[in-house]
PDB file of C-alpha atoms in Angstrom:
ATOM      1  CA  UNK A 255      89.850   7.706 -38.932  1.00 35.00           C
ATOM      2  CA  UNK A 256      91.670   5.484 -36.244  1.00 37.00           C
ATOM      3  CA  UNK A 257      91.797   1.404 -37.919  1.00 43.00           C
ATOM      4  CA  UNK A 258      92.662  -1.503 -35.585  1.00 44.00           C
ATOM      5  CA  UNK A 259      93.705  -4.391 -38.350  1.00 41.00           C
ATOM      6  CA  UNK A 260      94.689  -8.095 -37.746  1.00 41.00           C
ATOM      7  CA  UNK A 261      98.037  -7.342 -39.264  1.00 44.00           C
ATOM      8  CA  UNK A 262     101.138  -8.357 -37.412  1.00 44.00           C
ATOM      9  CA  UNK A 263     103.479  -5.152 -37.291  1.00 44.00           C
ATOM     10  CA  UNK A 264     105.065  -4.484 -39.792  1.00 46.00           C
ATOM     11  CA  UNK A 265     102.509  -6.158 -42.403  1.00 48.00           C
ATOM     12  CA  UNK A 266     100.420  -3.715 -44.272  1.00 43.00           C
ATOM     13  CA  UNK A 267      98.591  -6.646 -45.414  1.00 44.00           C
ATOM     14  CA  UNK A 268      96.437  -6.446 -48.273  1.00 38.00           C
ATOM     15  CA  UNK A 269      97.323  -3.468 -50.685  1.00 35.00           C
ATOM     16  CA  UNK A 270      93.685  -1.933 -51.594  1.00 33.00           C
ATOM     17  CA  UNK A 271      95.657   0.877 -53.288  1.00 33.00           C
ATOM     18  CA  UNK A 272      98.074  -1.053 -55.271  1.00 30.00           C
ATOM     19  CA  UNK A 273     100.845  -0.034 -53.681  1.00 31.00           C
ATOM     20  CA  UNK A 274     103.894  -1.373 -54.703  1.00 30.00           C
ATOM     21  CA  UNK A 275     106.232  -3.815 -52.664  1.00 32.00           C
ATOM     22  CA  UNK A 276     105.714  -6.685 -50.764  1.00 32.00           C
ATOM     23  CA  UNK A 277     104.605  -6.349 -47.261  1.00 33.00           C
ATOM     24  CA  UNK A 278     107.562  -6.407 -44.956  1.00 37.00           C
ATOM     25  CA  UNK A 279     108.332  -8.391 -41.630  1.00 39.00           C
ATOM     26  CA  UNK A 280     107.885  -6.018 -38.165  1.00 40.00           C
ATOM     27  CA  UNK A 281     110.787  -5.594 -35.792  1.00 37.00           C
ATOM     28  CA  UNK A 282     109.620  -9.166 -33.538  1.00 36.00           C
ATOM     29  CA  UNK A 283     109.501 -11.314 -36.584  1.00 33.00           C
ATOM     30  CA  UNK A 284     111.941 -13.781 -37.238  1.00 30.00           C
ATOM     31  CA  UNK A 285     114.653 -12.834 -39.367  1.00 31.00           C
ATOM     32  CA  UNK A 286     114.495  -8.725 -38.696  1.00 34.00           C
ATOM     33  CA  UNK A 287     117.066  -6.556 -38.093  1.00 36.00           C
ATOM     34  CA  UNK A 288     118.277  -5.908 -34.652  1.00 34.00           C
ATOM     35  CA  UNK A 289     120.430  -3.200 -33.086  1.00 41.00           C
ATOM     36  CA  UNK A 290     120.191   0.595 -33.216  1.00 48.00           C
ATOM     37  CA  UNK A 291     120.303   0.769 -36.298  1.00 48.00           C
ATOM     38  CA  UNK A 292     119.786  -2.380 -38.160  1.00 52.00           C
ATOM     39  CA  UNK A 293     118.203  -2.693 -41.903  1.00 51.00           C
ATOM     40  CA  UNK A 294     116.950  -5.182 -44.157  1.00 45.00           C
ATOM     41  CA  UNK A 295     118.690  -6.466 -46.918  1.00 45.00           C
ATOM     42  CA  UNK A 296     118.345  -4.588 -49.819  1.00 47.00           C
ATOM     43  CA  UNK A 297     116.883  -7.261 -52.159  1.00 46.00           C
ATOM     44  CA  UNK A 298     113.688  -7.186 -50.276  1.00 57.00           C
ATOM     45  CA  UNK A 299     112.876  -4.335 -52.249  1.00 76.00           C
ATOM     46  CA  UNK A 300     111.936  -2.392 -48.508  1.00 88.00           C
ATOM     47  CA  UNK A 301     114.310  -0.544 -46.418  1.00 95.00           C
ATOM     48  CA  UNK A 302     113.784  -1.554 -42.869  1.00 97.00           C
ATOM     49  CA  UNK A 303     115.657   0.206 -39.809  1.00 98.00           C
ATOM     50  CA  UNK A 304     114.411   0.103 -35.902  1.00 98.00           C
ATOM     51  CA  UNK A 305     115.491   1.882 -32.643  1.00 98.00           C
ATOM     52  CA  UNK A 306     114.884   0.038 -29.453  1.00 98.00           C
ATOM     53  CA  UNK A 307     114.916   2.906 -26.639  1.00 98.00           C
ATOM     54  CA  UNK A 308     115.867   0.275 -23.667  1.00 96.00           C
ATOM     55  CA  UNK A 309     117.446   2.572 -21.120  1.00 94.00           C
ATOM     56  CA  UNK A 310     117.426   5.764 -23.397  1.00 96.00           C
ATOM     57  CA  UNK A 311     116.480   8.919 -22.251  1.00 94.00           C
ATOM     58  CA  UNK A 312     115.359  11.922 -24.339  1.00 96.00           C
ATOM     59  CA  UNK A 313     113.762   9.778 -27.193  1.00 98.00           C
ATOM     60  CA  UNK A 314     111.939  12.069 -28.719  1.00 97.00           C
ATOM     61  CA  UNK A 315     114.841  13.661 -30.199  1.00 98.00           C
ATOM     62  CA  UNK A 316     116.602  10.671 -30.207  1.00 98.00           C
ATOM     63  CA  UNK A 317     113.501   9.215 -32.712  1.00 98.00           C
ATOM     64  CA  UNK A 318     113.788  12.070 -34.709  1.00 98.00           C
ATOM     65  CA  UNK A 319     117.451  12.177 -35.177  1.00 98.00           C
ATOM     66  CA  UNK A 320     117.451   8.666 -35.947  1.00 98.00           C
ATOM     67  CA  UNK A 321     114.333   8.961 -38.490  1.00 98.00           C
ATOM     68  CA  UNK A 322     116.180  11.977 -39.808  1.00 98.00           C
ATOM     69  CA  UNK A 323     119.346   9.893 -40.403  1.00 98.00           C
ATOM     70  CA  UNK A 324     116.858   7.014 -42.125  1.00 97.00           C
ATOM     71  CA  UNK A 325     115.605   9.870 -44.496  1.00 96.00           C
ATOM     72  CA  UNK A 326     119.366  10.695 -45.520  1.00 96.00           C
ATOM     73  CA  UNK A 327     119.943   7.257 -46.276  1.00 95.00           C
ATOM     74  CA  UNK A 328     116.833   6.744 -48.522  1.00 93.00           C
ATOM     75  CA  UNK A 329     117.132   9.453 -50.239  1.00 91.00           C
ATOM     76  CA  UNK A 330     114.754  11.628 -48.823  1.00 92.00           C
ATOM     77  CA  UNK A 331     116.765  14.325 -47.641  1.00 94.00           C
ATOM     78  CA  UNK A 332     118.374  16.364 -48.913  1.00 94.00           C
ATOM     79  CA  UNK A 333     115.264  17.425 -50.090  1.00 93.00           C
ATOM     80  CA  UNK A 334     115.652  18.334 -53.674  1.00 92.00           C
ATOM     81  CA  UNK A 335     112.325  20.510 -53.721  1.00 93.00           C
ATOM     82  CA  UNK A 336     109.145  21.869 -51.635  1.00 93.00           C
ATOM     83  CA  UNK A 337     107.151  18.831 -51.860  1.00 93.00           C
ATOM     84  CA  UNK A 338     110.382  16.083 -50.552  1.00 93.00           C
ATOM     85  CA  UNK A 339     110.543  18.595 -48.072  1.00 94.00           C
ATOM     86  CA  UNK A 340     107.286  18.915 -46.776  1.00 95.00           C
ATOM     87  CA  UNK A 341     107.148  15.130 -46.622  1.00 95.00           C
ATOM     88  CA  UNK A 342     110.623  14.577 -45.166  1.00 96.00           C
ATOM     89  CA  UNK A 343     109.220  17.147 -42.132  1.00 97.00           C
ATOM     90  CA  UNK A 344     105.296  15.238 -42.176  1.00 97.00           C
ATOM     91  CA  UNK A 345     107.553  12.054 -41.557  1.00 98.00           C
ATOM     92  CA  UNK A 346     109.500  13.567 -38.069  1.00 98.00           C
ATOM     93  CA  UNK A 347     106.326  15.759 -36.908  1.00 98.00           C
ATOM     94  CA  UNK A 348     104.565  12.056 -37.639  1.00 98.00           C
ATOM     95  CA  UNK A 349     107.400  10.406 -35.636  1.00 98.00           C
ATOM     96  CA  UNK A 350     107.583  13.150 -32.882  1.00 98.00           C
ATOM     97  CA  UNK A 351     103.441  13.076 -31.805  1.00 96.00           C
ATOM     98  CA  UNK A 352     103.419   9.112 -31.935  1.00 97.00           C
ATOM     99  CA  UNK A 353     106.931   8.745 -29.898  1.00 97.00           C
ATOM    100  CA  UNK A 354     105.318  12.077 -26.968  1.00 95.00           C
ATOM    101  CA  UNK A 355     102.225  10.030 -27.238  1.00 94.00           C
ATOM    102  CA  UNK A 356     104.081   6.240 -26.111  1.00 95.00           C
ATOM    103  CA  UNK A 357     105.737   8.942 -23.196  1.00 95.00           C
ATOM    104  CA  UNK A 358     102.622  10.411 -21.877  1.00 92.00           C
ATOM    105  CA  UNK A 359     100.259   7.839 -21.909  1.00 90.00           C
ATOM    106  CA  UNK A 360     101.671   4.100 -22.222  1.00 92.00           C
ATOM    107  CA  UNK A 361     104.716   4.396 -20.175  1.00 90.00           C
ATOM    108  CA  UNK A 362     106.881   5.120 -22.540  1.00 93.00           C
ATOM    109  CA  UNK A 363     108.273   3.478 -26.032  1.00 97.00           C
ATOM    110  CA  UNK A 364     109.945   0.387 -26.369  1.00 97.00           C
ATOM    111  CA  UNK A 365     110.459   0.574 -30.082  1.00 98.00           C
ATOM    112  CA  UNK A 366     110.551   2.278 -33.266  1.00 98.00           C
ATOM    113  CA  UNK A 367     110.378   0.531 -36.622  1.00 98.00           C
ATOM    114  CA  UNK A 368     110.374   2.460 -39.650  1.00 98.00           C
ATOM    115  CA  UNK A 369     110.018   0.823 -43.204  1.00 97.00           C
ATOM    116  CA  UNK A 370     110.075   2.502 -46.765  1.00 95.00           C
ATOM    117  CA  UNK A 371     109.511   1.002 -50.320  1.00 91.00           C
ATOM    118  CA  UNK A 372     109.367   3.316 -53.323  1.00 84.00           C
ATOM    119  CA  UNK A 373     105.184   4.360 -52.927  1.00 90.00           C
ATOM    120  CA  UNK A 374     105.033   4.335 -48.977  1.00 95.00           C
ATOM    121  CA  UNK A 375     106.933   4.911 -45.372  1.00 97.00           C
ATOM    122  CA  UNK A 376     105.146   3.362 -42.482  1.00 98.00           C
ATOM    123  CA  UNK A 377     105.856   3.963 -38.636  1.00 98.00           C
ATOM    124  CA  UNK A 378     105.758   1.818 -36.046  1.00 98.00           C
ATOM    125  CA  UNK A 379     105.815   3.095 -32.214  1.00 98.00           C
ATOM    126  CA  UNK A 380     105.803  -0.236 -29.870  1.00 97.00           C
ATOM    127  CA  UNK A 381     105.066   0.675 -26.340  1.00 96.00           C
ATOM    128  CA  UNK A 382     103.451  -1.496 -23.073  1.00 91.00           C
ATOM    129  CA  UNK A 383     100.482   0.398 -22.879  1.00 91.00           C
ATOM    130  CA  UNK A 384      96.800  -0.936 -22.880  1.00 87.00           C
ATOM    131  CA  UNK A 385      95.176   2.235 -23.950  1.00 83.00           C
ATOM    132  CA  UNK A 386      93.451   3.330 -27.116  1.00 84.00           C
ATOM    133  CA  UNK A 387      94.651   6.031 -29.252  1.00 84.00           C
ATOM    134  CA  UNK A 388      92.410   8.480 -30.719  1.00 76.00           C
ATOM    135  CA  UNK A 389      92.150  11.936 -31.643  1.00 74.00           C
ATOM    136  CA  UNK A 390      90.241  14.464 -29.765  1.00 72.00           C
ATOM    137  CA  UNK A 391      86.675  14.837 -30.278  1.00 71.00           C
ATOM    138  CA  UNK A 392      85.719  17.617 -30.777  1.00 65.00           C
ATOM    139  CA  UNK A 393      88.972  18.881 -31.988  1.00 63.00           C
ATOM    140  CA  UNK A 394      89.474  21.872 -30.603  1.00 71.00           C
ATOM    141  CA  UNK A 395      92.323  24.083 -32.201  1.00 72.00           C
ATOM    142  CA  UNK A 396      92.775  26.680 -29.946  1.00 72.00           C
ATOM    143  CA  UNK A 397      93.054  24.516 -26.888  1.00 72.00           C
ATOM    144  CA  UNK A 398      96.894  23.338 -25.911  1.00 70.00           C
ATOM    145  CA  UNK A 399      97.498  19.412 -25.939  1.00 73.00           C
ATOM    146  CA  UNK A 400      95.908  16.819 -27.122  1.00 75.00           C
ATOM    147  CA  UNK A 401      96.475  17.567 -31.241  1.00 82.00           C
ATOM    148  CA  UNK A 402      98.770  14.447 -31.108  1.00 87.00           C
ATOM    149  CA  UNK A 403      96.315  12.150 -32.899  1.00 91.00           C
ATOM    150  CA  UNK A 404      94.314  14.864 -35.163  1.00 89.00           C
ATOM    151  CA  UNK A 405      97.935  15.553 -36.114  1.00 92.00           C
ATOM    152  CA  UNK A 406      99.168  11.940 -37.412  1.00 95.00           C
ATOM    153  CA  UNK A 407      95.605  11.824 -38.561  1.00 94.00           C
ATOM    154  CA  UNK A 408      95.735  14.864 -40.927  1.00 94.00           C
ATOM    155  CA  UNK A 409      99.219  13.607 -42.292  1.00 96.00           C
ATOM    156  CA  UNK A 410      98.774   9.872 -42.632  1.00 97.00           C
ATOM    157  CA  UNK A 411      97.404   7.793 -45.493  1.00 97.00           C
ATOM    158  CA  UNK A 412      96.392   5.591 -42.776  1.00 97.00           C
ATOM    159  CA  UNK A 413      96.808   5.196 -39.050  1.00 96.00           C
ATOM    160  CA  UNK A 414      95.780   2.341 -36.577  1.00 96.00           C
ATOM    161  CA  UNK A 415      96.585   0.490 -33.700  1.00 95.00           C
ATOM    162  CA  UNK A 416      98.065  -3.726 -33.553  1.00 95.00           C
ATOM    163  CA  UNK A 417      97.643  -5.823 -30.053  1.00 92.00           C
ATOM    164  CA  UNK A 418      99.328  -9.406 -29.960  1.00 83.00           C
ATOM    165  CA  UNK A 419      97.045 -11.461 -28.271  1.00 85.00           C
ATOM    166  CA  UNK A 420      98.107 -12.290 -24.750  1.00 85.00           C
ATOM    167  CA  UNK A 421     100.843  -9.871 -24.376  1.00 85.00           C
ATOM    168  CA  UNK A 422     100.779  -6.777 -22.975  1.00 87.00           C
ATOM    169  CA  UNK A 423     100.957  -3.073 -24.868  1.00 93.00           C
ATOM    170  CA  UNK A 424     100.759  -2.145 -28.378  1.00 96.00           C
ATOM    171  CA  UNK A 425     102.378  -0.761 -31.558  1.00 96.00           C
ATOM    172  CA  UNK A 426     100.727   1.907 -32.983  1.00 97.00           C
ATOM    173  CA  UNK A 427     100.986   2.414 -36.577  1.00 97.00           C
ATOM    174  CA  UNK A 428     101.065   4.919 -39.452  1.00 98.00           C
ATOM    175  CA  UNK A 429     101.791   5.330 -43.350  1.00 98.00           C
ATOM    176  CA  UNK A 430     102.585   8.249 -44.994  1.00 97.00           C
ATOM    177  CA  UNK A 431     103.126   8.552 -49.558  1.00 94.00           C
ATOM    178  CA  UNK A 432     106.637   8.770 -50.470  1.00 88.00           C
ATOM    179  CA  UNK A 433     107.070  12.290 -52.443  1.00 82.00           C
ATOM    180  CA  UNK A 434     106.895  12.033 -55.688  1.00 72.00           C
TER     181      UNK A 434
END
């Protein structure tokens, strides 16, 4: 089910679960990480890295080449069994549909962010649209396009949408468990 929270990006805000970690600062806070590439401090106890795609083309590979590269460095991949795997590939299809979706219906993406602490890794897709995500109802397998959201639904802990009051577009959102 699609959420729409009063978290800032970045924020998961409450932990309901008791998730571990404290809840990191999105890409526009003050004190982030900027650049291609750029990650929190370690001592934070979350690994932070985002991917502005100002004057990029091809950025769906480019996002998953990038998230790829993120899942190297945390440890993720190589993936030392079935389940790391499967998660490692849940986190690019995850990055893939919400990075197509910023290209075909808000005008493209203007950022990624993606954040991981030892129980979750959450996605961030910023973009200037002003529509709502949403999968498909009723979801209908057999029918090409439009799987994008019943996709990142399906794989996601949780899924929803930010706005920042007075500024245009939105960062969509999703969490997915760290393997085990």
């Amino acid at each position: 089910m699609s959420t729409t929270r009063p978290y800032p990006p970045g924020d998961r805000g409450p932990e309901p679960s008791g998730a571990s970690g404290a809840p990191a600062q999105g890409p526009s806070a003050e004190g982030a990480s900027s650049g291609a590439s750029g990650e929190e401090p370690p001592s934070s106890g979350r690994q932070v890295r985002r991917l502005s795609f100002e004057g990029e083309s091809g950025v769906v590979p480019l996002a998953r080449d990038f998230t790829r590269q993120a899942l190297y460095a945390w440890g993720w991949l190589p993936a030392a069994g079935a389940d790391q795997r499967a998660a490692a590939e849940d986190v690019l299809l995850v990055v893939s549909e919400l990075v197509t979706n910023a290209c075909l219906h808000a005008d493209g993406p203007q950022e990624l962010w993606i954040g991981c602490d030892n129980k979750v890794l959450r996605i961030e897709v910023s973009d200037r649209g002003a529509g709502q995500p949403a999968p498909r109802t009723p979801h209908r397998a057999g029918r090409p396009g439009g799987h994008g959201m019943f996709i990142v639904q399906r794989l996601c802990l949780d899924w929803g949408v930010v706005r920042t009051p007075g500024a245009g577009g939105k960062t969509v959102w999703a969490e997915l468990g760290a393997p085990a």
